[in-house]
Amino acid sequence: MPNFADRLIEAARLHGPLCVGIDPHAGRIPALFGGDTAEGVQAWGLEVIRLAGEVGVASVKPQVGLFERLGPDGMSALQVVCRAAREAGLVTILDAKRGDIGSTAEGYARAYLADDAPFPCDALTVNPYMGLDTLEPFVRLAKETGRGIAVLAMTSNPGSADFQAKDMGGAPLYARVVTALGPLIGRLQGASGWSSLMLVAGATGPEEARALRALAPKALFLVPGYGAQGAGADDALAGFVRAGNRLEGGVVNASRSVTLPGGAAEADTLEQWREIVGAAMNEAKRDLAGAAGATA
Amino acid sequence: MPNFADRLIEAARLHGPLCVGIDPHAGRIPALFGGDTAEGVQAWGLEVIRLAGEVGVASVKPQVGLFERLGPDGMSALQVVCRAAREAGLVTILDAKRGDIGSTAEGYARAYLADDAPFPCDALTVNPYMGLDTLEPFVRLAKETGRGIAVLAMTSNPGSADFQAKDMGGAPLYARVVTALGPLIGRLQGASGWSSLMLVAGATGPEEARALRALAPKALFLVPGYGAQGAGADDALAGFVRAGNRLEGGVVNASRSVTLPGGAAEADTLEQWREIVGAAMNEAKRDLAGAAGATA
């Protein structure tokens, strides 16, 4: 199997850079699916995946915390959703933002990146605060299993200004993190030239995204902040690079705006819901693919 | 119910500062309990809790990643262990190192800090990299439910040198984090004067611990790195302060050295295992209580 980066860039070339976030926010799961229970979340997540497969998107990104809030049953729902996404051939990035020292990091890596992982995904988001040795178990297993990690660099929330954007000896912390990641990015480089070590690079900071691209030419970007968080397609693609007649270099996540759009909560039937959510997904897909110059 | 800080400092005054880490490392659960399965981990965790209650310790700290690696069943085991620890009256700090933006942070907070949390604990470890707004949902819920959070400041692994210890405009990043936490520390202050916002302050850096204490006189410390990771009791207590004839100011975690000591894996009977592990737990308790000047 090609490595994660090669699979993701191929999917983005085919479908444009939309990544559909699967974020079961409390109280937002339509009654149609059973509402805000583990069963409801699972049924909703499976339909989001079916629709994402039909629309054709680069990737899906389940948000672990919003499953975890429902306890062990929520984690079972996450497991079912992860398996279904990969069976549907969707490149699955699990948003867990894990990070811990050696043996515990190995535990998290095995939970998500092993071939027999209970929560199988293609890539996992991780937090770099504790240092490079805490990323090593994830990198090692990702290399072995053809999977990837997405390291938080510059996130899209206002608080990213508190530490990530602060100067650390002549460059912001996020730039220090990305520079330090250089050797790991190299180790996970695939046949496409892109690395399976992604960077989370918030769409609310296009200048930062361009700075990150200069520091890490081979890292695919996972861009949050598009849609509900306010950034437009051009800002979201600020860190992408020209490849022939289009832009490439990662995926752009949209969650609430495409999976919980206005009217979806009140849909009476699955058909109505599929129409509303499918339209929102298609619109985001076209918007991003258009801005990237893709024909999808 | 008194707030988390008040309960933890009372327990530490009574028993000394030992916190028993419940870290079910892969392949290390004794065959006696069923080995490295969710069932084995659960049975082992329950006996560790029973023993910790009998020995008398300030706190227990389950390590979530080592349950999570076993999938939804591992998370069920975590749930059972958390509930049993709290029912046994042990102050329970869950080591999850979570962190995410607003609505997802709320999901994680609800999973661990709500009164009806599926994984109930008294405090949760969280990662500050993404900024103060990402800590806010945890602080708000902790305030409401009398619970606490332990924010990563200076961890005990070698990689803490990569970013945490690097200079950010005249002070290391970990000091910047602690300074920024000031108002949140104040908001969670309890009747004892101590705050339910703890700091993770690695025992491998006693100088850093003293620097952190100067910056945050009211934050309890959660000190990893004692025992298996190499630090002695005096180093572990470097950030504690004098209160009467003893030192106080937090808890010191010991995991492998007290729950997986030499010989425990080969114990044939529960009685043998209890003798070996109980002795290790008592030794760490006496070592730390002695260094703190407590009579326990």
Coordinates of C-alpha atoms in Angstrom, one line a residue:
Chain A
M1 CA 0.0 0.0 0.0
P2 CA 1.4 3.5 -0.9
N3 CA 2.1 5.6 2.1
F4 CA -0.3 8.0 3.7
A5 CA 1.0 11.2 1.9
D6 CA 0.9 9.5 -1.5
R7 CA -2.7 8.4 -0.9
L8 CA -3.8 11.7 0.4
I9 CA -2.3 13.8 -2.4
E10 CA -3.8 11.4 -5.0
A11 CA -7.2 11.8 -3.4
A12 CA -6.8 15.6 -3.3
R13 CA -5.8 15.7 -7.0
L14 CA -8.9 13.7 -7.9
H15 CA -11.4 15.4 -5.7
G16 CA -10.0 18.7 -4.6
P17 CA -8.7 19.4 -1.1
L18 CA -11.9 19.1 0.9
C19 CA -11.6 17.2 4.2
V20 CA -15.0 16.5 5.8
G21 CA -14.8 16.9 9.6
I22 CA -17.0 14.4 11.5
D23 CA -17.7 16.4 14.7
P24 CA -20.7 15.2 16.6
H25 CA -21.2 18.3 18.7
A26 CA -23.3 17.9 21.8
G27 CA -27.0 18.5 21.1
R28 CA -26.5 18.9 17.3
I29 CA -27.1 15.3 16.1
P30 CA -30.5 15.3 14.2
A31 CA -33.3 13.5 15.9
L32 CA -33.7 11.5 12.8
F33 CA -30.6 9.5 13.8
G34 CA -31.5 9.1 17.4
G35 CA -30.1 12.4 18.7
D36 CA -27.2 12.9 21.0
T37 CA -26.5 9.3 22.1
A38 CA -23.7 7.0 21.1
E39 CA -26.2 5.2 18.8
G40 CA -27.3 8.5 17.3
V41 CA -23.8 9.7 16.7
Q42 CA -22.8 6.4 15.1
A43 CA -25.8 6.3 12.8
W44 CA -25.1 10.0 11.8
G45 CA -21.4 9.4 11.3
L46 CA -22.0 6.4 9.0
E47 CA -24.4 8.5 6.9
V48 CA -21.9 11.4 6.7
I49 CA -19.3 8.8 5.5
R50 CA -21.6 7.4 2.9
L51 CA -22.4 10.9 1.6
A52 CA -18.7 11.9 1.6
G53 CA -17.9 8.8 -0.4
E54 CA -20.7 9.6 -2.9
V55 CA -19.7 13.3 -3.2
G56 CA -16.0 12.4 -3.5
V57 CA -13.8 14.1 -1.1
A58 CA -10.1 13.9 -0.3
S59 CA -10.5 12.9 3.3
V60 CA -12.6 12.7 6.4
K61 CA -11.6 13.7 9.9
P62 CA -13.5 12.4 12.9
Q63 CA -13.0 14.5 16.0
V64 CA -12.2 12.1 18.9
G65 CA -13.2 14.4 21.8
L66 CA -16.8 14.6 20.6
F67 CA -17.0 10.8 20.7
E68 CA -15.1 10.5 23.9
R69 CA -17.6 12.6 25.8
L70 CA -20.1 9.8 25.3
G71 CA -17.9 7.3 27.2
P72 CA -16.9 3.8 26.2
D73 CA -20.1 3.6 24.0
G74 CA -18.9 6.8 22.2
M75 CA -15.6 5.2 21.6
S76 CA -17.3 2.1 20.2
A77 CA -19.1 4.5 17.8
L78 CA -15.8 6.0 16.9
Q79 CA -14.4 2.6 16.1
V80 CA -17.4 1.7 13.8
V81 CA -17.1 5.1 12.1
C82 CA -13.3 4.7 11.6
R83 CA -13.7 1.2 10.1
A84 CA -16.5 2.3 7.8
A85 CA -14.5 5.3 6.6
R86 CA -11.5 3.2 5.7
E87 CA -13.7 0.5 4.1
A88 CA -15.3 3.2 2.0
G89 CA -11.8 4.1 0.7
L90 CA -11.8 7.5 2.4
V91 CA -8.4 8.7 3.7
T92 CA -9.2 9.0 7.4
I93 CA -7.4 11.5 9.6
L94 CA -8.3 11.1 13.3
D95 CA -8.3 14.3 15.2
A96 CA -7.1 13.3 18.7
K97 CA -4.3 15.8 19.4
R98 CA -2.5 13.2 21.5
G99 CA 0.9 13.5 23.0
D100 CA 2.8 11.9 25.9
I101 CA 6.1 10.5 26.9
G102 CA 7.7 7.3 25.4
S103 CA 5.7 4.3 26.6
T104 CA 2.4 6.2 26.8
A105 CA 3.0 7.7 23.3
E106 CA 3.5 4.1 22.1
G107 CA 0.1 3.2 23.6
Y108 CA -1.6 6.1 21.8
A109 CA 0.2 5.2 18.6
R110 CA -0.9 1.6 18.8
A111 CA -4.5 2.7 19.5
Y112 CA -4.6 4.6 16.2
L113 CA -1.7 3.8 13.8
A114 CA -1.1 0.0 14.1
D115 CA -2.3 -2.4 11.5
D116 CA -4.5 -3.9 14.1
A117 CA -5.4 -0.6 15.8
P118 CA -8.8 -0.6 17.6
F119 CA -9.4 2.8 16.2
P120 CA -8.0 2.5 12.7
C121 CA -7.1 5.6 10.8
D122 CA -4.6 6.7 8.1
A123 CA -3.2 9.6 10.2
L124 CA -3.5 11.0 13.7
T125 CA -3.2 14.6 14.9
V126 CA -0.5 15.0 17.7
N127 CA 0.6 17.8 20.0
P128 CA 4.4 18.7 19.9
Y129 CA 4.6 20.6 23.2
M130 CA 6.4 17.8 25.1
G131 CA 9.2 17.6 22.6
L132 CA 10.5 15.5 19.7
D133 CA 11.0 12.3 21.8
T134 CA 7.3 12.2 22.4
L135 CA 6.6 12.2 18.6
E136 CA 9.1 9.5 17.9
P137 CA 6.8 6.5 18.7
F138 CA 4.2 7.9 16.4
V139 CA 6.7 8.5 13.6
R140 CA 8.2 5.0 14.0
L141 CA 4.9 3.2 13.8
A142 CA 3.6 5.5 11.0
K143 CA 6.7 4.6 9.0
E144 CA 6.2 0.9 9.6
T145 CA 2.5 0.8 8.7
G146 CA 2.4 3.4 5.9
R147 CA 0.4 5.8 8.0
G148 CA 0.8 9.5 8.9
I149 CA 0.7 12.1 11.7
A150 CA -0.4 15.7 11.6
V151 CA 1.5 17.8 14.1
L152 CA -0.1 20.9 15.6
A153 CA 1.9 23.9 14.4
M154 CA -0.3 27.0 14.0
T155 CA -3.9 26.4 15.0
S156 CA -6.9 28.4 14.0
N157 CA -8.2 29.5 17.4
P158 CA -7.6 33.0 18.9
G159 CA -5.4 31.4 21.6
S160 CA -2.8 30.4 19.1
A161 CA -1.5 33.9 19.7
D162 CA -0.7 33.0 23.4
F163 CA 2.3 30.8 22.8
Q164 CA 2.5 29.4 19.2
A165 CA 2.9 32.8 17.6
K166 CA 5.2 34.3 20.3
D167 CA 8.8 35.0 19.4
M168 CA 11.3 32.4 20.5
G169 CA 14.8 33.7 19.7
G170 CA 13.9 35.4 16.4
A171 CA 11.1 33.2 15.1
P172 CA 7.7 32.3 16.4
L173 CA 7.3 29.1 18.4
Y174 CA 5.3 27.4 15.6
A175 CA 8.3 28.1 13.2
R176 CA 10.7 26.6 15.8
V177 CA 8.5 23.5 16.0
V178 CA 8.4 23.1 12.2
T179 CA 12.1 23.6 11.8
A180 CA 12.7 21.0 14.5
L181 CA 10.4 18.6 12.7
G182 CA 12.6 18.7 9.5
P183 CA 14.3 15.3 10.0
L184 CA 11.0 13.6 10.8
I185 CA 9.4 15.1 7.7
G186 CA 12.3 13.6 5.7
R187 CA 11.9 10.2 7.2
L188 CA 8.2 10.0 6.2
Q189 CA 8.6 11.3 2.7
G190 CA 6.7 9.2 0.1
A191 CA 7.0 8.4 -3.6
S192 CA 5.1 11.6 -4.4
G193 CA 7.7 13.7 -2.7
W194 CA 5.2 14.7 0.0
S195 CA 5.7 13.6 3.6
S196 CA 3.3 11.7 5.7
L197 CA 4.2 14.1 8.5
M198 CA 1.5 16.8 8.0
L199 CA 1.4 20.1 9.7
V200 CA -1.8 21.6 11.2
A201 CA -1.7 25.1 9.7
G202 CA -4.8 27.2 10.5
A203 CA -6.6 28.9 7.7
T204 CA -7.1 32.0 9.8
G205 CA -3.4 32.7 9.4
P206 CA -2.6 32.8 5.7
E207 CA 0.7 34.6 6.2
E208 CA 1.7 32.1 8.8
A209 CA 0.8 29.3 6.4
R210 CA 3.1 30.8 3.7
A211 CA 5.9 31.1 6.3
L212 CA 5.3 27.4 7.3
R213 CA 5.4 26.4 3.6
A214 CA 8.8 28.0 3.2
L215 CA 10.1 26.2 6.2
A216 CA 8.6 22.8 5.3
P217 CA 8.2 22.5 1.5
K218 CA 7.4 18.7 1.7
A219 CA 4.9 18.6 4.5
L220 CA 1.2 18.3 3.6
F221 CA -1.0 20.8 5.5
L222 CA -4.1 20.0 7.4
V223 CA -5.9 23.3 7.3
P224 CA -8.7 23.9 9.9
G225 CA -10.6 27.2 10.2
Y226 CA -12.4 27.2 6.8
G227 CA -16.1 27.6 6.8
A228 CA -17.7 27.9 10.2
Q229 CA -14.5 29.4 11.7
G230 CA -14.6 32.2 9.1
A231 CA -11.7 31.7 6.6
G232 CA -12.4 31.7 2.8
A233 CA -11.0 29.2 0.3
D234 CA -8.2 31.5 -0.9
D235 CA -6.9 32.0 2.7
A236 CA -7.3 28.3 3.3
L237 CA -5.0 27.5 0.3
A238 CA -2.4 30.1 1.2
G239 CA 0.1 27.5 2.1
F240 CA -0.4 25.4 -1.1
V241 CA 2.0 25.4 -4.0
R242 CA 1.6 25.4 -7.7
A243 CA 1.7 22.0 -9.5
G244 CA 1.0 22.4 -13.2
N245 CA -2.2 24.4 -13.5
R246 CA -3.4 24.0 -9.9
L247 CA -2.5 24.4 -6.3
E248 CA -1.7 21.4 -4.1
G249 CA -0.2 20.6 -0.7
G250 CA -2.7 19.4 1.7
V251 CA -6.4 19.3 2.7
V252 CA -8.8 21.9 4.1
N253 CA -11.2 20.8 6.8
A254 CA -14.8 21.8 6.9
S255 CA -17.0 20.4 9.7
R256 CA -20.1 22.1 11.0
S257 CA -20.7 24.0 7.7
V258 CA -20.9 20.8 5.7
T259 CA -22.2 18.2 8.2
L260 CA -24.5 20.3 10.3
P261 CA -25.7 23.0 7.9
G262 CA -28.9 25.0 8.5
G263 CA -32.0 22.9 8.2
A264 CA -30.3 19.5 8.6
A265 CA -31.3 19.2 12.2
E266 CA -34.9 19.5 11.3
A267 CA -34.9 17.0 8.4
D268 CA -37.8 14.6 8.7
T269 CA -36.4 11.9 6.5
L270 CA -33.0 10.5 5.6
E271 CA -33.6 11.7 2.0
Q272 CA -34.2 15.3 3.1
W273 CA -31.1 15.2 5.3
R274 CA -29.0 13.7 2.5
E275 CA -30.2 16.4 0.1
I276 CA -29.3 19.3 2.5
V277 CA -26.0 17.9 3.7
G278 CA -25.0 16.7 0.2
A279 CA -25.6 20.2 -1.2
A280 CA -23.4 21.7 1.6
M281 CA -20.7 19.2 1.0
N282 CA -20.8 19.7 -2.8
E283 CA -20.7 23.5 -2.4
A284 CA -17.6 23.3 -0.2
K285 CA -16.0 20.8 -2.5
R286 CA -16.6 23.1 -5.5
D287 CA -15.5 26.2 -3.7
L288 CA -12.2 24.6 -2.6
A289 CA -11.6 22.8 -5.9
G290 CA -12.3 26.0 -7.8
A291 CA -9.8 28.0 -5.7
A292 CA -7.2 25.2 -6.2
G293 CA -7.8 25.3 -9.9
A294 CA -8.9 21.7 -10.0
T295 CA -11.6 20.6 -12.4
A296 CA -13.4 18.4 -9.8
Chain B
M1 CA -17.9 18.9 48.7
P2 CA -14.6 20.8 49.1
N3 CA -12.8 21.6 45.9
F4 CA -10.1 19.4 44.4
A5 CA -7.2 21.4 45.8
D6 CA -8.5 21.2 49.3
R7 CA -9.1 17.5 49.1
L8 CA -5.7 16.8 47.6
I9 CA -3.7 18.8 50.1
E10 CA -5.7 17.2 52.9
A11 CA -4.9 13.8 51.6
A12 CA -1.2 14.7 51.2
R13 CA -1.0 16.0 54.7
L14 CA -2.5 12.8 56.0
H15 CA -0.6 10.3 53.9
G16 CA 2.4 12.2 52.4
P17 CA 2.7 13.2 48.8
L18 CA 2.8 9.8 47.0
C19 CA 0.5 9.6 43.9
V20 CA 0.3 6.0 42.6
G21 CA 0.3 6.0 38.8
I22 CA -1.9 3.3 37.2
D23 CA -0.1 2.7 34.0
P24 CA -1.0 -0.6 32.3
H25 CA 2.1 -0.9 30.1
A26 CA 1.8 -3.3 27.2
G27 CA 2.9 -6.8 28.1
R28 CA 3.5 -5.9 31.8
I29 CA 0.2 -7.0 33.4
P30 CA 0.8 -10.1 35.4
A31 CA -0.7 -13.3 34.0
L32 CA -2.4 -13.7 37.4
F33 CA -4.9 -11.0 36.4
G34 CA -5.4 -12.3 32.9
G35 CA -2.4 -10.6 31.2
D36 CA -2.5 -7.8 28.6
T37 CA -6.2 -7.7 27.8
A38 CA -8.9 -5.2 28.8
E39 CA -10.1 -7.7 31.4
G40 CA -6.6 -8.2 32.8
V41 CA -6.0 -4.5 32.9
Q42 CA -9.2 -3.9 34.7
A43 CA -8.6 -6.7 37.3
W44 CA -5.1 -5.4 37.9
G45 CA -6.2 -1.8 38.1
L46 CA -8.8 -2.6 40.7
E47 CA -6.3 -4.5 42.9
V48 CA -3.8 -1.6 42.6
I49 CA -6.6 0.7 43.8
R50 CA -7.5 -1.6 46.7
L51 CA -3.9 -1.7 47.7
A52 CA -3.4 2.0 47.4
G53 CA -6.5 2.5 49.6
E54 CA -5.1 0.1 52.2
V55 CA -1.6 1.6 52.1
G56 CA -3.0 5.1 52.3
V57 CA -1.8 7.5 49.5
A58 CA -2.6 11.0 48.5
S59 CA -3.8 10.2 45.1
V60 CA -3.9 7.7 42.1
K61 CA -3.3 8.6 38.5
P62 CA -4.5 6.3 35.7
Q63 CA -2.7 6.9 32.4
V64 CA -5.4 7.0 29.7
G65 CA -3.2 6.2 26.7
L66 CA -2.4 2.8 28.2
F67 CA -6.1 2.0 28.5
E68 CA -7.0 3.6 25.1
R69 CA -4.6 1.2 23.3
L70 CA -7.0 -1.6 24.1
G71 CA -9.9 0.1 22.3
P72 CA -13.4 0.6 23.5
D73 CA -13.0 -2.3 26.0
G74 CA -9.9 -0.6 27.4
M75 CA -12.0 2.5 27.8
S76 CA -14.6 0.5 29.7
A77 CA -11.8 -0.8 32.0
L78 CA -10.7 2.8 32.5
Q79 CA -14.3 3.7 33.4
V80 CA -14.5 0.9 36.0
V81 CA -11.1 1.8 37.4
C82 CA -12.0 5.5 37.7
R83 CA -15.3 4.8 39.5
A84 CA -13.6 2.3 41.9
A85 CA -10.9 4.8 42.7
R86 CA -13.4 7.5 43.6
E87 CA -15.6 5.1 45.5
A88 CA -12.5 4.1 47.5
G89 CA -12.1 7.8 48.4
L90 CA -8.9 8.2 46.5
V91 CA -8.2 11.5 44.9
T92 CA -8.1 10.5 41.2
I93 CA -6.0 12.5 38.7
L94 CA -6.6 11.2 35.1
D95 CA -3.6 11.6 32.9
A96 CA -5.0 12.3 29.5
K97 CA -3.0 15.3 28.4
R98 CA -6.0 16.5 26.3
G99 CA -6.3 19.9 24.6
D100 CA -8.4 21.2 21.7
I101 CA -10.4 24.3 20.6
G102 CA -13.6 25.4 22.3
S103 CA -16.4 23.0 21.5
T104 CA -14.1 19.9 21.4
A105 CA -12.4 21.0 24.6
E106 CA -15.9 21.1 26.1
G107 CA -16.4 17.5 24.9
Y108 CA -13.2 16.4 26.6
A109 CA -14.1 18.4 29.8
R110 CA -17.5 16.7 29.9
A111 CA -15.9 13.3 29.4
Y112 CA -13.8 13.7 32.5
L113 CA -14.8 16.6 34.8
A114 CA -18.7 16.7 34.7
D115 CA -20.7 15.3 37.6
D116 CA -22.0 12.7 35.3
A117 CA -18.8 12.2 33.4
P118 CA -18.4 8.7 31.8
F119 CA -14.8 8.7 33.0
P120 CA -15.1 10.4 36.4
C121 CA -12.1 11.8 38.0
D122 CA -11.1 14.6 40.4
A123 CA -8.6 16.3 38.0
L124 CA -7.5 15.9 34.4
T125 CA -4.1 16.6 32.8
V126 CA -4.3 19.1 29.9
N127 CA -1.8 20.5 27.3
P128 CA -1.5 24.3 27.0
Y129 CA 0.1 24.5 23.5
M130 CA -3.0 25.7 21.7
G131 CA -3.5 28.6 24.1
L132 CA -5.6 29.9 27.0
D133 CA -8.9 29.8 25.2
T134 CA -8.5 26.0 24.9
L135 CA -8.1 25.6 28.6
E136 CA -11.2 27.8 29.4
P137 CA -13.8 25.0 29.0
F138 CA -11.8 22.8 31.4
V139 CA -11.5 25.6 34.0
R140 CA -15.1 26.6 33.8
L141 CA -16.4 23.0 34.3
A142 CA -13.8 22.3 37.0
K143 CA -14.9 25.5 38.9
E144 CA -18.5 24.3 38.6
T145 CA -18.0 20.8 39.8
G146 CA -15.2 21.2 42.3
R147 CA -12.7 19.5 40.1
G148 CA -9.3 20.4 38.9
I149 CA -6.9 20.4 36.0
A150 CA -3.1 19.8 35.8
V151 CA -1.5 21.8 33.1
L152 CA 1.7 20.6 31.5
A153 CA 4.4 23.1 32.2
M154 CA 7.8 21.4 32.5
T155 CA 7.7 17.7 31.8
S156 CA 10.2 15.1 32.9
N157 CA 11.2 13.7 29.5
P158 CA 14.5 14.7 27.7
G159 CA 12.4 16.3 24.9
S160 CA 11.2 18.9 27.4
A161 CA 14.4 20.7 26.4
D162 CA 13.2 21.1 22.7
F163 CA 10.5 23.7 23.3
Q164 CA 9.4 24.0 26.9
A165 CA 12.8 25.0 28.2
K166 CA 13.7 27.3 25.3
D167 CA 13.9 31.0 25.8
M168 CA 10.9 33.1 24.8
G169 CA 11.7 36.7 25.3
G170 CA 13.8 36.4 28.4
A171 CA 12.1 33.4 30.1
P172 CA 11.6 29.8 29.1
L173 CA 8.4 28.8 27.5
Y174 CA 7.3 26.8 30.5
A175 CA 7.6 30.0 32.6
R176 CA 5.6 32.0 30.0
V177 CA 2.9 29.3 30.2
V178 CA 2.8 29.5 34.0
T179 CA 2.7 33.3 34.1
A180 CA -0.1 33.3 31.6
L181 CA -2.0 30.8 33.8
G182 CA -2.0 33.3 36.7
P183 CA -5.6 34.4 36.5
L184 CA -6.9 30.9 36.0
I185 CA -4.9 29.7 39.1
G186 CA -6.7 32.5 41.0
R187 CA -10.1 31.5 39.8
L188 CA -9.7 27.9 41.0
Q189 CA -8.2 28.8 44.5
G190 CA -9.8 26.8 47.3
A191 CA -10.3 27.4 51.1
S192 CA -6.9 25.9 51.8
G193 CA -5.3 28.7 49.7
W194 CA -4.1 26.2 47.1
S195 CA -5.5 26.2 43.6
S196 CA -7.3 23.4 41.7
L197 CA -5.2 24.4 38.7
M198 CA -2.1 22.2 39.2
L199 CA 1.1 22.4 37.2
V200 CA 2.9 19.3 35.9
A201 CA 6.5 20.1 37.0
G202 CA 9.0 17.3 36.3
A203 CA 11.1 15.9 39.1
T204 CA 14.1 15.7 36.7
G205 CA 14.3 19.5 36.8
P206 CA 14.4 20.6 40.5
E207 CA 15.7 24.1 39.5
E208 CA 12.9 24.5 37.1
A209 CA 10.5 23.4 39.8
R210 CA 11.8 26.1 42.2
A211 CA 11.5 28.7 39.4
L212 CA 7.9 27.5 38.8
R213 CA 7.1 27.7 42.5
A214 CA 8.2 31.3 42.5
L215 CA 6.0 32.1 39.6
A216 CA 2.9 30.2 40.9
P217 CA 3.0 30.1 44.7
K218 CA -0.6 28.8 44.9
A219 CA -0.5 26.1 42.3
L220 CA -0.2 22.5 43.5
F221 CA 2.4 20.5 41.6
L222 CA 2.0 17.1 40.0
V223 CA 5.5 15.8 39.8
P224 CA 6.4 13.0 37.4
G225 CA 9.8 11.5 37.0
Y226 CA 10.3 10.1 40.5
G227 CA 11.3 6.4 40.8
A228 CA 11.6 4.6 37.5
Q229 CA 12.5 7.8 35.7
G230 CA 15.4 8.4 38.0
A231 CA 14.7 11.4 40.3
G232 CA 15.0 11.0 44.1
A233 CA 12.6 12.2 46.8
D234 CA 14.5 15.5 47.5
D235 CA 14.6 16.5 43.8
A236 CA 10.9 15.5 43.5
L237 CA 10.0 17.9 46.4
A238 CA 12.1 20.8 45.1
G239 CA 9.0 22.8 44.3
F240 CA 7.3 22.2 47.6
V241 CA 7.1 24.9 50.3
R242 CA 7.5 24.8 54.1
A243 CA 4.3 24.6 56.1
G244 CA 5.0 24.2 59.8
N245 CA 7.5 21.4 60.2
R246 CA 7.0 19.8 56.8
L247 CA 7.0 20.4 53.0
E248 CA 3.8 20.6 51.0
G249 CA 2.6 21.8 47.7
G250 CA 1.5 18.8 45.5
V251 CA 1.9 15.1 44.9
V252 CA 4.7 13.0 43.4
N253 CA 3.8 10.3 41.0
A254 CA 5.4 6.9 41.0
S255 CA 4.1 4.3 38.5
R256 CA 6.2 1.4 37.4
S257 CA 8.4 1.4 40.4
V258 CA 5.4 0.8 42.7
T259 CA 2.8 -1.0 40.6
L260 CA 5.1 -3.2 38.4
P261 CA 8.1 -3.8 40.7
G262 CA 10.5 -6.7 40.2
G263 CA 8.9 -10.1 40.9
A264 CA 5.3 -8.8 40.7
A265 CA 4.9 -10.2 37.2
E266 CA 5.8 -13.7 38.3
A267 CA 3.6 -13.8 41.4
D268 CA 1.6 -17.0 41.5
T269 CA -1.1 -15.8 43.8
L270 CA -2.9 -12.5 44.6
E271 CA -1.4 -12.7 48.1
Q272 CA 2.1 -12.9 46.8
W273 CA 1.4 -10.0 44.4
R274 CA -0.1 -7.9 47.1
E275 CA 2.9 -8.5 49.3
I276 CA 5.4 -7.4 46.6
V277 CA 3.4 -4.5 45.3
G278 CA 2.3 -3.4 48.8
A279 CA 6.0 -3.3 50.0
A280 CA 7.0 -1.2 47.0
M281 CA 4.1 1.2 47.6
N282 CA 4.9 1.5 51.3
E283 CA 8.6 2.1 50.5
A284 CA 7.8 4.9 48.1
K285 CA 5.3 6.3 50.6
R286 CA 7.8 6.3 53.4
D287 CA 10.6 7.7 51.2
L288 CA 8.5 10.7 50.1
A289 CA 6.7 11.3 53.4
G290 CA 10.1 11.2 55.1
A291 CA 11.6 13.7 52.7
A292 CA 8.6 15.9 53.2
G293 CA 8.9 15.6 57.0
A294 CA 5.5 14.1 57.4
T295 CA 5.1 11.4 60.1
A296 CA 3.1 9.0 57.8

